[in-house]
Coordinates of C-alpha atoms in Angstrom, one line a residue:
M191 CA -34.6 -73.7 21.4
L192 CA -32.5 -71.7 23.9
P193 CA -32.1 -74.5 26.4
F194 CA -30.3 -76.4 23.6
L195 CA -27.8 -73.6 22.8
E196 CA -24.8 -74.9 24.8
S197 CA -25.1 -78.4 23.5
M198 CA -25.5 -77.1 19.9
I199 CA -22.3 -75.0 20.3
D200 CA -20.5 -78.0 21.8
S201 CA -21.6 -80.3 19.0
N202 CA -19.6 -81.1 15.8
D203 CA -22.4 -80.5 13.4
T204 CA -22.1 -78.6 10.2
I205 CA -20.2 -75.3 10.1
F206 CA -20.2 -72.9 7.1
K207 CA -18.2 -69.8 6.3
Y208 CA -21.1 -67.3 5.9
N209 CA -21.3 -65.2 2.8
R210 CA -24.1 -62.7 3.3
K211 CA -24.2 -61.9 -0.4
L212 CA -25.6 -65.4 -1.1
N213 CA -28.6 -64.5 1.1
A214 CA -29.7 -61.3 -0.5
Y215 CA -32.7 -60.8 1.8
S216 CA -30.7 -61.3 5.1
V217 CA -29.4 -58.4 7.1
I218 CA -27.4 -60.7 9.5
K219 CA -23.7 -59.8 9.6
A220 CA -21.8 -62.9 10.5
D221 CA -18.6 -64.7 9.8
Y222 CA -19.9 -68.3 10.3
I223 CA -23.1 -70.1 10.5
M224 CA -23.7 -73.4 12.3
R225 CA -26.6 -75.7 11.4
N226 CA -27.7 -78.1 14.1
N227 CA -30.8 -80.2 14.7
A228 CA -32.7 -79.8 17.9
K229 CA -36.1 -81.3 18.6
G230 CA -36.4 -82.4 15.0
R231 CA -35.9 -78.9 13.6
N232 CA -32.8 -77.3 12.0
V233 CA -31.6 -74.4 14.0
F234 CA -29.2 -71.7 12.7
L235 CA -26.5 -70.1 14.9
F236 CA -24.7 -67.1 13.4
L237 CA -21.3 -66.3 14.8
A238 CA -19.3 -63.0 14.4
E239 CA -15.7 -62.3 15.4
S240 CA -15.2 -59.9 18.2
G241 CA -12.7 -57.2 17.2
G242 CA -10.3 -59.5 15.4
E243 CA -9.2 -61.2 18.6
G244 CA -10.1 -64.7 17.5
R245 CA -13.1 -64.8 19.8
Y246 CA -16.6 -65.2 18.5
F247 CA -20.1 -64.3 19.8
C248 CA -23.6 -65.3 18.8
R249 CA -25.0 -62.7 16.4
S250 CA -28.3 -64.5 15.8
F251 CA -30.0 -67.8 16.7
F252 CA -33.3 -69.2 15.5
P253 CA -35.0 -72.3 14.1
Q254 CA -35.4 -72.8 10.4
D255 CA -38.7 -71.6 8.9
K256 CA -38.8 -71.6 5.1
M257 CA -35.4 -70.3 4.2
D258 CA -32.2 -72.5 4.4
Y259 CA -29.5 -70.0 5.2
T260 CA -26.8 -72.6 4.6
K261 CA -27.8 -73.0 0.9
N262 CA -24.8 -72.4 -1.4
Q263 CA -22.6 -71.6 1.7
A264 CA -19.1 -73.1 1.9
S265 CA -19.1 -76.0 4.3
W266 CA -16.1 -76.4 6.6
T267 CA -14.7 -79.5 8.3
L268 CA -14.1 -79.1 12.0
L269 CA -10.6 -80.4 13.1
Y270 CA -10.3 -79.1 16.6
K271 CA -12.6 -77.5 19.2
K272 CA -12.1 -76.7 22.9
K273 CA -14.4 -75.2 25.5
V274 CA -13.0 -72.9 28.2
S275 CA -15.0 -72.3 31.5
V276 CA -15.2 -68.6 32.1
S277 CA -15.4 -69.0 35.9
T278 CA -12.6 -71.6 36.4
G279 CA -10.4 -71.2 33.2
E280 CA -10.6 -75.0 32.9
E281 CA -10.2 -76.2 29.3
E282 CA -12.1 -79.2 27.8
I283 CA -11.2 -80.6 24.4
L284 CA -14.5 -81.3 22.6
Y285 CA -13.2 -82.5 19.3
D286 CA -9.7 -83.2 18.1
R287 CA -8.9 -84.7 14.6
L288 CA -5.4 -83.2 14.7
K289 CA -3.9 -86.0 16.8
K290 CA -2.4 -88.8 14.9

């Protein structure tokens, strides 16, 4: 699934505010979880904030087996997303529902 990671992050699929207490058997410490579909399988991407700077990193990433980690999690609606190239600093707007 790793070759699909960038396209999954760039997509506008479902995002959830992750509440670890709702998955009692999980030890993943994350702030958000994304659920995307790649190759006909659901794939989970857990994101955690880096030091309160408003930047996030991938905490965990794996295809769904038996457990649905998004069950009972609060779903969020994405309004704006941009991608910044680390090498050039160039910004690309991926999704913008804020414009009228």
